[in-house]
């Protein structure tokens, strides 16, 4: 995989280089620790590229560890999708997959050790009371009345918690640190809570489950992680990370470093919120091509290389920002501009009859698959008497000087073929044009007209007798605001036109298209054959997802 300079310049690389130079470590060991409570999104891709990328860069290791400490929310489907997405992105974890739940026994023992050192206690305050006692940034916290119990009492009570002798919410284990700490996370954080919920791996063995802050640092240490990279909201938690490791008998002490989360304009990045889009049927499912999930982007037609390229370009910093969608789109557009075969497709068709061609006429027109890449070959596309062009490529009257398409009484060139002239139209009862009658100039195949008359404009076309009917799914941004989460309920900012479905035609060469194949539909954009059409997948009805437009209309709009 190519290493972009952004990666080699980020602040984490500098730290690692220094650590290696000073001999603190001899190799680099990172981890990617998803909570299996949803599908991975493009923000996770940033973390994956960073963690796996660093391991690759230093020929070190990167573990995949499912952070499955909260049994209520975790599902097998998510674990499978996460594994699949990481592999698809082009990375492979070192050794076996790890689960935080693998360490439940050890975590329990470390909790007992903290109790034995009088550094943890069983508390009976309710969660509301705990919140109240905790104070705020401007108000000091207050000690729980249960804080000063003896070590022995606490050991007995903790064992009772484990045996299920307390109700949910009636007891928890808390670290004894400092209720007056300027860092709220250090005000006696909860380490264990009671949950009478089966766990997907440990079944009914446990009814107490460790909190993220307690388990994460210990799992990192047990796995010999050298650099534990997380997002900026965990900056204060680093104190707790270090406090726990400093107070238990463990030799390894990984270091935590924080970087900024990826946010992208007009989208949301929280699994919980993405979950709502799925459960409220606002989108089809987790891999709806409008979703910022890896699965959604893949179905939309993004390649793994384009997502990795995006992650390289945005780099890794401590600056919070909202990246433009255009930055992501540019990565796939640039790739497809090089690699995607060109194809003719008419998304909003209107019929054209070429009067001076005989009924049943067929002519093979050679078309390059890529205008700048002869090595991609040519294909033969049939021209017939009846063809389709896009409705937007015809106008009865020329209202605009810049309009370089077909106008009644004027000429235009059919892409790679002849010049045609529009002579009359036929309309239906609603006044819509149903047929445009034209004549073609037989001396203009890939040649300028003999009298050198100027023909402005080239339009794409598909033979009406040699085409395949297709659905085109035209996607737009999912939200109407650059930062949709600012509203109390982010759903008020949904873009109701984020999916427009059109019925049109593509040239017959796509009869053999395969799921996931991408094309540039000339003058329309980049499209990919959808993967969810299998049930209704028949050769006469293809479904194409618009991956991205040909040009960045976003920027164009901003400049206007
Ligand atoms: P979410 O709110 O989407 O559920 P999370 O941080 O709770 O995010 P995890 O499954 O816990 O999701 O994340 C696994 C790893 O991915 C963590 O190390 C986390 O910091 C990182 N990560 C999650 N979201 C982003 C993001 N938007 N940008 C960069 N890294 C992210
Ligand atoms: Mg989470």
GROMACS .gro file of N, CA, C and O in nm, residues 151-269:
model
  476
  151UNK      N    1  -1.152  -0.245   5.391
  151UNK     CA    2  -1.113  -0.328   5.276
  151UNK      C    3  -1.189  -0.460   5.281
  151UNK      O    4  -1.245  -0.507   5.181
  152UNK      N    5  -1.193  -0.522   5.399
  152UNK     CA    6  -1.259  -0.653   5.410
  152UNK      C    7  -1.407  -0.644   5.372
  152UNK      O    8  -1.458  -0.729   5.299
  153UNK      N    9  -1.473  -0.542   5.425
  153UNK     CA   10  -1.615  -0.526   5.390
  153UNK      C   11  -1.632  -0.512   5.239
  153UNK      O   12  -1.719  -0.572   5.178
  154UNK      N   13  -1.545  -0.431   5.180
  154UNK     CA   14  -1.556  -0.409   5.035
  154UNK      C   15  -1.532  -0.537   4.956
  154UNK      O   16  -1.601  -0.563   4.857
  155UNK      N   17  -1.436  -0.618   5.002
  155UNK     CA   18  -1.410  -0.745   4.932
  155UNK      C   19  -1.533  -0.836   4.938
  155UNK      O   20  -1.571  -0.899   4.838
  156UNK      N   21  -1.594  -0.840   5.055
  156UNK     CA   22  -1.713  -0.924   5.071
  156UNK      C   23  -1.827  -0.871   4.983
  156UNK      O   24  -1.893  -0.946   4.911
  157UNK      N   25  -1.846  -0.739   4.986
  157UNK     CA   26  -1.956  -0.680   4.909
  157UNK      C   27  -1.935  -0.698   4.758
  157UNK      O   28  -2.030  -0.725   4.683
  158UNK      N   29  -1.811  -0.687   4.716
  158UNK     CA   30  -1.781  -0.703   4.573
  158UNK      C   31  -1.809  -0.848   4.530
  158UNK      O   32  -1.864  -0.874   4.423
  159UNK      N   33  -1.772  -0.942   4.619
  159UNK     CA   34  -1.800  -1.084   4.589
  159UNK      C   35  -1.950  -1.106   4.580
  159UNK      O   36  -2.000  -1.180   4.494
  160UNK      N   37  -2.024  -1.038   4.666
  160UNK     CA   38  -2.171  -1.051   4.661
  160UNK      C   39  -2.226  -0.993   4.531
  160UNK      O   40  -2.318  -1.049   4.472
  161UNK      N   41  -2.169  -0.882   4.490
  161UNK     CA   42  -2.211  -0.823   4.361
  161UNK      C   43  -2.194  -0.926   4.251
  161UNK      O   44  -2.281  -0.949   4.170
  162UNK      N   45  -2.080  -0.990   4.254
  162UNK     CA   46  -2.049  -1.088   4.150
  162UNK      C   47  -2.145  -1.207   4.155
  162UNK      O   48  -2.183  -1.262   4.051
  163UNK      N   49  -2.184  -1.247   4.276
  163UNK     CA   50  -2.273  -1.363   4.289
  163UNK      C   51  -2.419  -1.328   4.257
  163UNK      O   52  -2.506  -1.414   4.264
  164UNK      N   53  -2.445  -1.202   4.230
  164UNK     CA   54  -2.581  -1.165   4.194
  164UNK      C   55  -2.670  -1.139   4.314
  164UNK      O   56  -2.792  -1.150   4.305
  165UNK      N   57  -2.607  -1.101   4.425
  165UNK     CA   58  -2.688  -1.080   4.546
  165UNK      C   59  -2.739  -0.936   4.560
  165UNK      O   60  -2.808  -0.904   4.655
  166UNK      N   61  -2.703  -0.853   4.466
  166UNK     CA   62  -2.757  -0.716   4.466
  166UNK      C   63  -2.837  -0.696   4.338
  166UNK      O   64  -2.808  -0.754   4.235
  167UNK      N   65  -2.937  -0.609   4.349
  167UNK     CA   66  -3.017  -0.577   4.231
  167UNK      C   67  -2.937  -0.481   4.141
  167UNK      O   68  -2.852  -0.407   4.189
  168UNK      N   69  -2.974  -0.480   4.014
  168UNK     CA   70  -2.914  -0.383   3.922
  168UNK      C   71  -2.933  -0.242   3.976
  168UNK      O   72  -3.043  -0.209   4.021
  169UNK      N   73  -2.829  -0.162   3.976
  169UNK     CA   74  -2.840  -0.022   4.019
  169UNK      C   75  -2.829  -0.003   4.169
  169UNK      O   76  -2.822   0.111   4.216
  170UNK      N   77  -2.827  -0.114   4.247
  170UNK     CA   78  -2.823  -0.095   4.392
  170UNK      C   79  -2.680  -0.096   4.446
  170UNK      O   80  -2.658  -0.066   4.562
  171UNK      N   81  -2.585  -0.135   4.365
  171UNK     CA   82  -2.445  -0.133   4.408
  171UNK      C   83  -2.356  -0.121   4.286
  171UNK      O   84  -2.393  -0.165   4.177
  172UNK      N   85  -2.240  -0.058   4.304
  172UNK     CA   86  -2.139  -0.055   4.197
  172UNK      C   87  -2.003  -0.044   4.261
  172UNK      O   88  -1.993  -0.013   4.381
  173UNK      N   89  -1.900  -0.072   4.184
  173UNK     CA   90  -1.764  -0.055   4.236
  173UNK      C   91  -1.708   0.075   4.182
  173UNK      O   92  -1.717   0.101   4.062
  174UNK      N   93  -1.652   0.156   4.274
  174UNK     CA   94  -1.594   0.284   4.230
  174UNK      C   95  -1.448   0.294   4.273
  174UNK      O   96  -1.409   0.239   4.376
  175UNK      N   97  -1.370   0.362   4.190
  175UNK     CA   98  -1.231   0.389   4.229
  175UNK      C   99  -1.233   0.497   4.336
  175UNK      O  100  -1.318   0.587   4.332
  176UNK      N  101  -1.141   0.487   4.432
  176UNK     CA  102  -1.131   0.590   4.536
  176UNK      C  103  -1.017   0.682   4.496
  176UNK      O  104  -0.899   0.650   4.516
  177UNK      N  105  -1.051   0.793   4.432
  177UNK     CA  106  -0.943   0.882   4.385
  177UNK      C  107  -0.954   1.018   4.452
  177UNK      O  108  -0.891   1.040   4.555
  178UNK      N  109  -1.037   1.105   4.397
  178UNK     CA  110  -1.041   1.240   4.456
  178UNK      C  111  -1.168   1.310   4.409
  178UNK      O  112  -1.178   1.349   4.293
  179UNK      N  113  -1.264   1.327   4.501
  179UNK     CA  114  -1.391   1.390   4.463
  179UNK      C  115  -1.375   1.540   4.437
  179UNK      O  116  -1.468   1.607   4.396
  180UNK      N  117  -1.255   1.592   4.463
  180UNK     CA  118  -1.234   1.735   4.438
  180UNK      C  119  -1.139   1.758   4.320
  180UNK      O  120  -1.093   1.870   4.298
  181UNK      N  121  -1.112   1.651   4.247
  181UNK     CA  122  -1.020   1.665   4.134
  181UNK      C  123  -1.076   1.763   4.031
  181UNK      O  124  -1.197   1.764   4.004
  182UNK      N  125  -0.990   1.846   3.973
  182UNK     CA  126  -1.038   1.934   3.864
  182UNK      C  127  -1.082   1.853   3.741
  182UNK      O  128  -1.151   1.904   3.654
  183UNK      N  129  -1.043   1.726   3.735
  183UNK     CA  130  -1.087   1.640   3.624
  183UNK      C  131  -1.202   1.554   3.671
  183UNK      O  132  -1.184   1.468   3.758
  184UNK      N  133  -1.319   1.578   3.614
  184UNK     CA  134  -1.439   1.509   3.659
  184UNK      C  135  -1.421   1.357   3.653
  184UNK      O  136  -1.469   1.286   3.741
  185UNK      N  137  -1.350   1.310   3.550
  185UNK     CA  138  -1.334   1.164   3.537
  185UNK      C  139  -1.261   1.104   3.657
  185UNK      O  140  -1.270   0.983   3.681
  186UNK      N  141  -1.187   1.186   3.729
  186UNK     CA  142  -1.111   1.135   3.845
  186UNK      C  143  -1.193   1.139   3.975
  186UNK      O  144  -1.145   1.102   4.081
  187UNK      N  145  -1.315   1.187   3.968
  187UNK     CA  146  -1.398   1.193   4.090
  187UNK      C  147  -1.463   1.056   4.113
  187UNK      O  148  -1.580   1.033   4.079
  188UNK      N  149  -1.386   0.966   4.164
  188UNK     CA  150  -1.430   0.830   4.199
  188UNK      C  151  -1.514   0.765   4.087
  188UNK      O  152  -1.633   0.733   4.105
  189UNK      N  153  -1.453   0.744   3.972
  189UNK     CA  154  -1.529   0.686   3.860
  189UNK      C  155  -1.578   0.545   3.890
  189UNK      O  156  -1.514   0.471   3.966
  190UNK      N  157  -1.691   0.511   3.830
  190UNK     CA  158  -1.746   0.375   3.845
  190UNK      C  159  -1.657   0.279   3.766
  190UNK      O  160  -1.620   0.307   3.651
  191UNK      N  161  -1.623   0.165   3.826
  191UNK     CA  162  -1.539   0.065   3.758
  191UNK      C  163  -1.620  -0.056   3.711
  191UNK      O  164  -1.589  -0.117   3.610
  192UNK      N  165  -1.721  -0.091   3.791
  192UNK     CA  166  -1.804  -0.208   3.760
  192UNK      C  167  -1.949  -0.176   3.789
  192UNK      O  168  -1.978  -0.110   3.889
  193UNK      N  169  -2.041  -0.225   3.705
  193UNK     CA  170  -2.182  -0.212   3.739
  193UNK      C  171  -2.250  -0.347   3.721
  193UNK      O  172  -2.197  -0.437   3.654
  194UNK      N  173  -2.367  -0.360   3.783
  194UNK     CA  174  -2.441  -0.486   3.778
  194UNK      C  175  -2.533  -0.485   3.657
  194UNK      O  176  -2.602  -0.385   3.633
  195UNK      N  177  -2.531  -0.594   3.582
  195UNK     CA  178  -2.626  -0.609   3.469
  195UNK      C  179  -2.663  -0.755   3.457
  195UNK      O  180  -2.576  -0.838   3.428
  196UNK      N  181  -2.789  -0.783   3.479
  196UNK     CA  182  -2.832  -0.922   3.465
  196UNK      C  183  -2.868  -0.949   3.320
  196UNK      O  184  -2.982  -0.968   3.284
  197UNK      N  185  -2.766  -0.942   3.238
  197UNK     CA  186  -2.788  -0.962   3.094
  197UNK      C  187  -2.688  -1.064   3.045
  197UNK      O  188  -2.570  -1.058   3.079
  198UNK      N  189  -2.735  -1.158   2.964
  198UNK     CA  190  -2.644  -1.257   2.906
  198UNK      C  191  -2.547  -1.187   2.812
  198UNK      O  192  -2.583  -1.089   2.746
  199UNK      N  193  -2.428  -1.242   2.808
  199UNK     CA  194  -2.325  -1.185   2.723
  199UNK      C  195  -2.304  -1.279   2.603
  199UNK      O  196  -2.309  -1.401   2.620
  200UNK      N  197  -2.281  -1.222   2.486
  200UNK     CA  198  -2.272  -1.307   2.366
  200UNK      C  199  -2.156  -1.406   2.372
  200UNK      O  200  -2.155  -1.504   2.298
  201UNK      N  201  -2.059  -1.382   2.458
  201UNK     CA  202  -1.949  -1.479   2.470
  201UNK      C  203  -1.942  -1.548   2.605
  201UNK      O  204  -1.906  -1.664   2.613
  202UNK      N  205  -1.975  -1.475   2.712
  202UNK     CA  206  -1.959  -1.537   2.844
  202UNK      C  207  -2.091  -1.588   2.900
  202UNK      O  208  -2.095  -1.640   3.012
  203UNK      N  209  -2.197  -1.572   2.822
  203UNK     CA  210  -2.327  -1.626   2.863
  203UNK      C  211  -2.375  -1.568   2.995
  203UNK      O  212  -2.379  -1.446   3.013
  204UNK      N  213  -2.405  -1.657   3.092
  204UNK     CA  214  -2.459  -1.610   3.220
  204UNK      C  215  -2.351  -1.605   3.328
  204UNK      O  216  -2.380  -1.586   3.444
  205UNK      N  217  -2.225  -1.624   3.286
  205UNK     CA  218  -2.117  -1.633   3.387
  205UNK      C  219  -2.107  -1.507   3.473
  205UNK      O  220  -2.077  -1.514   3.591
  206UNK      N  221  -2.129  -1.393   3.412
  206UNK     CA  222  -2.112  -1.267   3.485
  206UNK      C  223  -2.243  -1.191   3.495
  206UNK      O  224  -2.321  -1.189   3.401
  207UNK      N  225  -2.259  -1.125   3.611
  207UNK     CA  226  -2.369  -1.028   3.619
  207UNK      C  227  -2.313  -0.892   3.657
  207UNK      O  228  -2.386  -0.798   3.685
  208UNK      N  229  -2.178  -0.885   3.663
  208UNK     CA  230  -2.115  -0.753   3.678
  208UNK      C  231  -2.024  -0.733   3.558
  208UNK      O  232  -1.960  -0.828   3.511
  209UNK      N  233  -2.023  -0.613   3.506
  209UNK     CA  234  -1.944  -0.585   3.385
  209UNK      C  235  -1.858  -0.462   3.407
  209UNK      O  236  -1.903  -0.363   3.465
  210UNK      N  237  -1.731  -0.469   3.361
  210UNK     CA  238  -1.640  -0.356   3.381
  210UNK      C  239  -1.674  -0.239   3.290
  210UNK      O  240  -1.723  -0.258   3.179
  211UNK      N  241  -1.644  -0.118   3.335
  211UNK     CA  242  -1.665   0.000   3.252
  211UNK      C  243  -1.547   0.014   3.155
  211UNK      O  244  -1.438  -0.036   3.180
  212UNK      N  245  -1.573   0.088   3.048
  212UNK     CA  246  -1.470   0.110   2.944
  212UNK      C  247  -1.338   0.156   3.004
  212UNK      O  248  -1.232   0.102   2.974
  213UNK      N  249  -1.345   0.261   3.089
  213UNK     CA  250  -1.220   0.319   3.141
  213UNK      C  251  -1.138   0.219   3.219
  213UNK      O  252  -1.015   0.225   3.219
  214UNK      N  253  -1.205   0.130   3.290
  214UNK     CA  254  -1.132   0.031   3.368
  214UNK      C  255  -1.074  -0.078   3.279
  214UNK      O  256  -0.959  -0.117   3.290
  215UNK      N  257  -1.155  -0.127   3.186
  215UNK     CA  258  -1.110  -0.241   3.107
  215UNK      C  259  -1.010  -0.202   2.999
  215UNK      O  260  -0.916  -0.275   2.971
  216UNK      N  261  -1.029  -0.084   2.939
  216UNK     CA  262  -0.951  -0.053   2.820
  216UNK      C  263  -0.800  -0.051   2.846
  216UNK      O  264  -0.722  -0.114   2.775
  217UNK      N  265  -0.761   0.020   2.951
  217UNK     CA  266  -0.616   0.031   2.978
  217UNK      C  267  -0.557  -0.105   3.015
  217UNK      O  268  -0.445  -0.138   2.975
  218UNK      N  269  -0.635  -0.185   3.089
  218UNK     CA  270  -0.582  -0.316   3.131
  218UNK      C  271  -0.571  -0.410   3.010
  218UNK      O  272  -0.471  -0.479   2.993
  219UNK      N  273  -0.673  -0.409   2.924
  219UNK     CA  274  -0.666  -0.492   2.802
  219UNK      C  275  -0.545  -0.450   2.718
  219UNK      O  276  -0.471  -0.534   2.667
  220UNK      N  277  -0.526  -0.318   2.703
  220UNK     CA  278  -0.409  -0.269   2.628
  220UNK      C  279  -0.281  -0.325   2.688
  220UNK      O  280  -0.194  -0.375   2.616
  221UNK      N  281  -0.270  -0.319   2.820
  221UNK     CA  282  -0.147  -0.364   2.887
  221UNK      C  283  -0.129  -0.516   2.871
  221UNK      O  284  -0.021  -0.564   2.840
  222UNK      N  285  -0.239  -0.590   2.890
  222UNK     CA  286  -0.230  -0.736   2.878
  222UNK      C  287  -0.189  -0.779   2.738
  222UNK      O  288  -0.124  -0.882   2.720
  223UNK      N  289  -0.226  -0.701   2.640
  223UNK     CA  290  -0.190  -0.736   2.501
  223UNK      C  291  -0.056  -0.678   2.460
  223UNK      O  292  -0.014  -0.694   2.345
  224UNK      N  293   0.009  -0.604   2.549
  224UNK     CA  294   0.140  -0.547   2.517
  224UNK      C  295   0.134  -0.436   2.415
  224UNK      O  296   0.226  -0.416   2.335
  225UNK      N  297   0.022  -0.363   2.416
  225UNK     CA  298   0.009  -0.250   2.324
  225UNK      C  299   0.111  -0.144   2.364
  225UNK      O  300   0.131  -0.118   2.484
  226UNK      N  301   0.178  -0.084   2.264
  226UNK     CA  302   0.275   0.020   2.297
  226UNK      C  303   0.212   0.159   2.290
  226UNK      O  304   0.231   0.242   2.378
  227UNK      N  305   0.134   0.182   2.185
  227UNK     CA  306   0.073   0.313   2.165
  227UNK      C  307  -0.077   0.294   2.149
  227UNK      O  308  -0.121   0.231   2.052
  228UNK      N  309  -0.152   0.347   2.244
  228UNK     CA  310  -0.297   0.330   2.245
  228UNK      C  311  -0.360   0.459   2.194
  228UNK      O  312  -0.359   0.562   2.264
  229UNK      N  313  -0.410   0.455   2.071
  229UNK     CA  314  -0.454   0.578   2.005
  229UNK      C  315  -0.605   0.589   2.009
  229UNK      O  316  -0.676   0.495   1.971
  230UNK      N  317  -0.652   0.702   2.056
  230UNK     CA  318  -0.798   0.720   2.063
  230UNK      C  319  -0.833   0.863   2.027
  230UNK      O  320  -0.744   0.946   2.001
  231UNK      N  321  -0.961   0.893   2.027
  231UNK     CA  322  -1.003   1.026   1.983
  231UNK      C  323  -1.003   1.124   2.101
  231UNK      O  324  -1.002   1.085   2.217
  232UNK      N  325  -1.005   1.254   2.064
  232UNK     CA  326  -0.978   1.359   2.162
  232UNK      C  327  -1.069   1.364   2.285
  232UNK      O  328  -1.028   1.413   2.390
  233UNK      N  329  -1.191   1.312   2.270
  233UNK     CA  330  -1.281   1.322   2.385
  233UNK      C  331  -1.232   1.238   2.503
  233UNK      O  332  -1.285   1.249   2.613
  234UNK      N  333  -1.130   1.156   2.479
  234UNK     CA  334  -1.076   1.074   2.588
  234UNK      C  335  -0.951   1.136   2.653
  234UNK      O  336  -0.884   1.072   2.732
  235UNK      N  337  -0.926   1.262   2.616
  235UNK     CA  338  -0.806   1.329   2.667
  235UNK      C  339  -0.800   1.327   2.819
  235UNK      O  340  -0.699   1.287   2.877
  236UNK      N  341  -0.908   1.365   2.886
  236UNK     CA  342  -0.908   1.367   3.033
  236UNK      C  343  -0.901   1.225   3.090
  236UNK      O  344  -0.842   1.203   3.195
  237UNK      N  345  -0.961   1.131   3.016
  237UNK     CA  346  -0.961   0.992   3.064
  237UNK      C  347  -0.820   0.934   3.070
  237UNK      O  348  -0.799   0.833   3.135
  238UNK      N  349  -0.726   0.999   3.001
  238UNK     CA  350  -0.589   0.949   3.005
  238UNK      C  351  -0.535   0.945   3.148
  238UNK      O  352  -0.460   0.856   3.185
  239UNK      N  353  -0.581   1.041   3.231
  239UNK     CA  354  -0.537   1.041   3.371
  239UNK      C  355  -0.583   0.916   3.443
  239UNK      O  356  -0.512   0.857   3.523
  240UNK      N  357  -0.705   0.876   3.411
  240UNK     CA  358  -0.760   0.756   3.475
  240UNK      C  359  -0.689   0.631   3.419
  240UNK      O  360  -0.658   0.537   3.494
  241UNK      N  361  -0.664   0.633   3.290
  241UNK     CA  362  -0.591   0.524   3.223
  241UNK      C  363  -0.459   0.500   3.297
  241UNK      O  364  -0.425   0.389   3.337
  242UNK      N  365  -0.386   0.610   3.320
  242UNK     CA  366  -0.256   0.598   3.387
  242UNK      C  367  -0.272   0.562   3.534
  242UNK      O  368  -0.195   0.483   3.588
  243UNK      N  369  -0.373   0.619   3.599
  243UNK     CA  370  -0.394   0.592   3.743
  243UNK      C  371  -0.417   0.442   3.766
  243UNK      O  372  -0.359   0.383   3.856
  244UNK      N  373  -0.502   0.383   3.682
  244UNK     CA  374  -0.533   0.241   3.701
  244UNK      C  375  -0.407   0.157   3.680
  244UNK      O  376  -0.370   0.075   3.764
  245UNK      N  377  -0.336   0.183   3.570
  245UNK     CA  378  -0.217   0.101   3.543
  245UNK      C  379  -0.108   0.123   3.649
  245UNK      O  380  -0.034   0.030   3.683
  246UNK      N  381  -0.102   0.243   3.703
  246UNK     CA  382  -0.002   0.270   3.808
  246UNK      C  383  -0.036   0.200   3.938
  246UNK      O  384   0.050   0.183   4.024
  247UNK      N  385  -0.160   0.163   3.957
  247UNK     CA  386  -0.202   0.109   4.087
  247UNK      C  387  -0.233  -0.040   4.089
  247UNK      O  388  -0.281  -0.091   4.189
  248UNK      N  389  -0.209  -0.106   3.977
  248UNK     CA  390  -0.226  -0.252   3.978
  248UNK      C  391  -0.092  -0.318   3.945
  248UNK      O  392   0.000  -0.252   3.895
  249UNK      N  393  -0.083  -0.447   3.976
  249UNK     CA  394   0.046  -0.515   3.953
  249UNK      C  395   0.055  -0.560   3.808
  249UNK      O  396   0.016  -0.671   3.774
  250UNK      N  397   0.100  -0.470   3.727
  250UNK     CA  398   0.119  -0.503   3.585
  250UNK      C  399   0.243  -0.427   3.539
  250UNK      O  400   0.263  -0.312   3.576
  251UNK      N  401   0.329  -0.495   3.464
  251UNK     CA  402   0.456  -0.433   3.428
  251UNK      C  403   0.445  -0.343   3.306
  251UNK      O  404   0.522  -0.250   3.288
  252UNK      N  405   0.349  -0.376   3.221
  252UNK     CA  406   0.340  -0.304   3.094
  252UNK      C  407   0.255  -0.178   3.114
  252UNK      O  408   0.152  -0.183   3.179
  253UNK      N  409   0.301  -0.068   3.058
  253UNK     CA  410   0.221   0.055   3.068
  253UNK      C  411   0.216   0.125   2.933
  253UNK      O  412   0.300   0.209   2.902
  254UNK      N  413   0.115   0.086   2.852
  254UNK     CA  414   0.102   0.153   2.722
  254UNK      C  415   0.074   0.302   2.742
  254UNK      O  416   0.026   0.342   2.848
  255UNK      N  417   0.104   0.381   2.640
  255UNK     CA  418   0.074   0.525   2.648
  255UNK      C  419  -0.041   0.559   2.556
  255UNK      O  420  -0.046   0.512   2.442
  256UNK      N  421  -0.131   0.639   2.608
  256UNK     CA  422  -0.247   0.680   2.528
  256UNK      C  423  -0.219   0.814   2.460
  256UNK      O  424  -0.172   0.907   2.525
  257UNK      N  425  -0.251   0.823   2.333
  257UNK     CA  426  -0.240   0.950   2.260
  257UNK      C  427  -0.372   0.975   2.190
  257UNK      O  428  -0.437   0.882   2.141
  258UNK      N  429  -0.410   1.102   2.186
  258UNK     CA  430  -0.540   1.135   2.129
  258UNK      C  431  -0.524   1.213   1.999
  258UNK      O  432  -0.433   1.294   1.986
  259UNK      N  433  -0.614   1.188   1.907
  259UNK     CA  434  -0.619   1.263   1.781
  259UNK      C  435  -0.764   1.303   1.756
  259UNK      O  436  -0.856   1.249   1.819
  260UNK      N  437  -0.785   1.397   1.663
  260UNK     CA  438  -0.922   1.447   1.644
  260UNK      C  439  -1.006   1.347   1.564
  260UNK      O  440  -0.957   1.279   1.475
  261UNK      N  441  -1.134   1.343   1.601
  261UNK     CA  442  -1.230   1.259   1.529
  261UNK      C  443  -1.248   1.312   1.388
  261UNK      O  444  -1.237   1.432   1.367
  262UNK      N  445  -1.284   1.226   1.300
  262UNK     CA  446  -1.322   1.271   1.166
  262UNK      C  447  -1.471   1.307   1.168
  262UNK      O  448  -1.555   1.228   1.213
  263UNK      N  449  -1.499   1.428   1.124
  263UNK     CA  450  -1.638   1.467   1.098
  263UNK      C  451  -1.645   1.510   0.953
  263UNK      O  452  -1.551   1.572   0.902
  264UNK      N  453  -1.756   1.479   0.888
  264UNK     CA  454  -1.772   1.522   0.748
  264UNK      C  455  -1.900   1.604   0.739
  264UNK      O  456  -2.001   1.569   0.802
  265UNK      N  457  -1.892   1.711   0.663
  265UNK     CA  458  -2.009   1.798   0.647
  265UNK      C  459  -2.130   1.722   0.593
  265UNK      O  460  -2.114   1.629   0.514
  266UNK      N  461  -2.247   1.764   0.633
  266UNK     CA  462  -2.375   1.710   0.585
  266UNK      C  463  -2.395   1.563   0.621
  266UNK      O  464  -2.474   1.495   0.558
  267UNK      N  465  -2.319   1.516   0.719
  267UNK     CA  466  -2.342   1.377   0.758
  267UNK      C  467  -2.324   1.362   0.909
  267UNK      O  468  -2.282   1.457   0.976
  268UNK      N  469  -2.360   1.248   0.960
  268UNK     CA  470  -2.341   1.222   1.103
  268UNK      C  471  -2.250   1.102   1.118
  268UNK      O  472  -2.242   1.019   1.028
  269UNK      N  473  -2.185   1.093   1.233
  269UNK     CA  474  -2.081   0.992   1.243
  269UNK      C  475  -2.097   0.908   1.370
  269UNK      O  476  -2.008   0.832   1.402
   0.00000   0.00000   0.00000
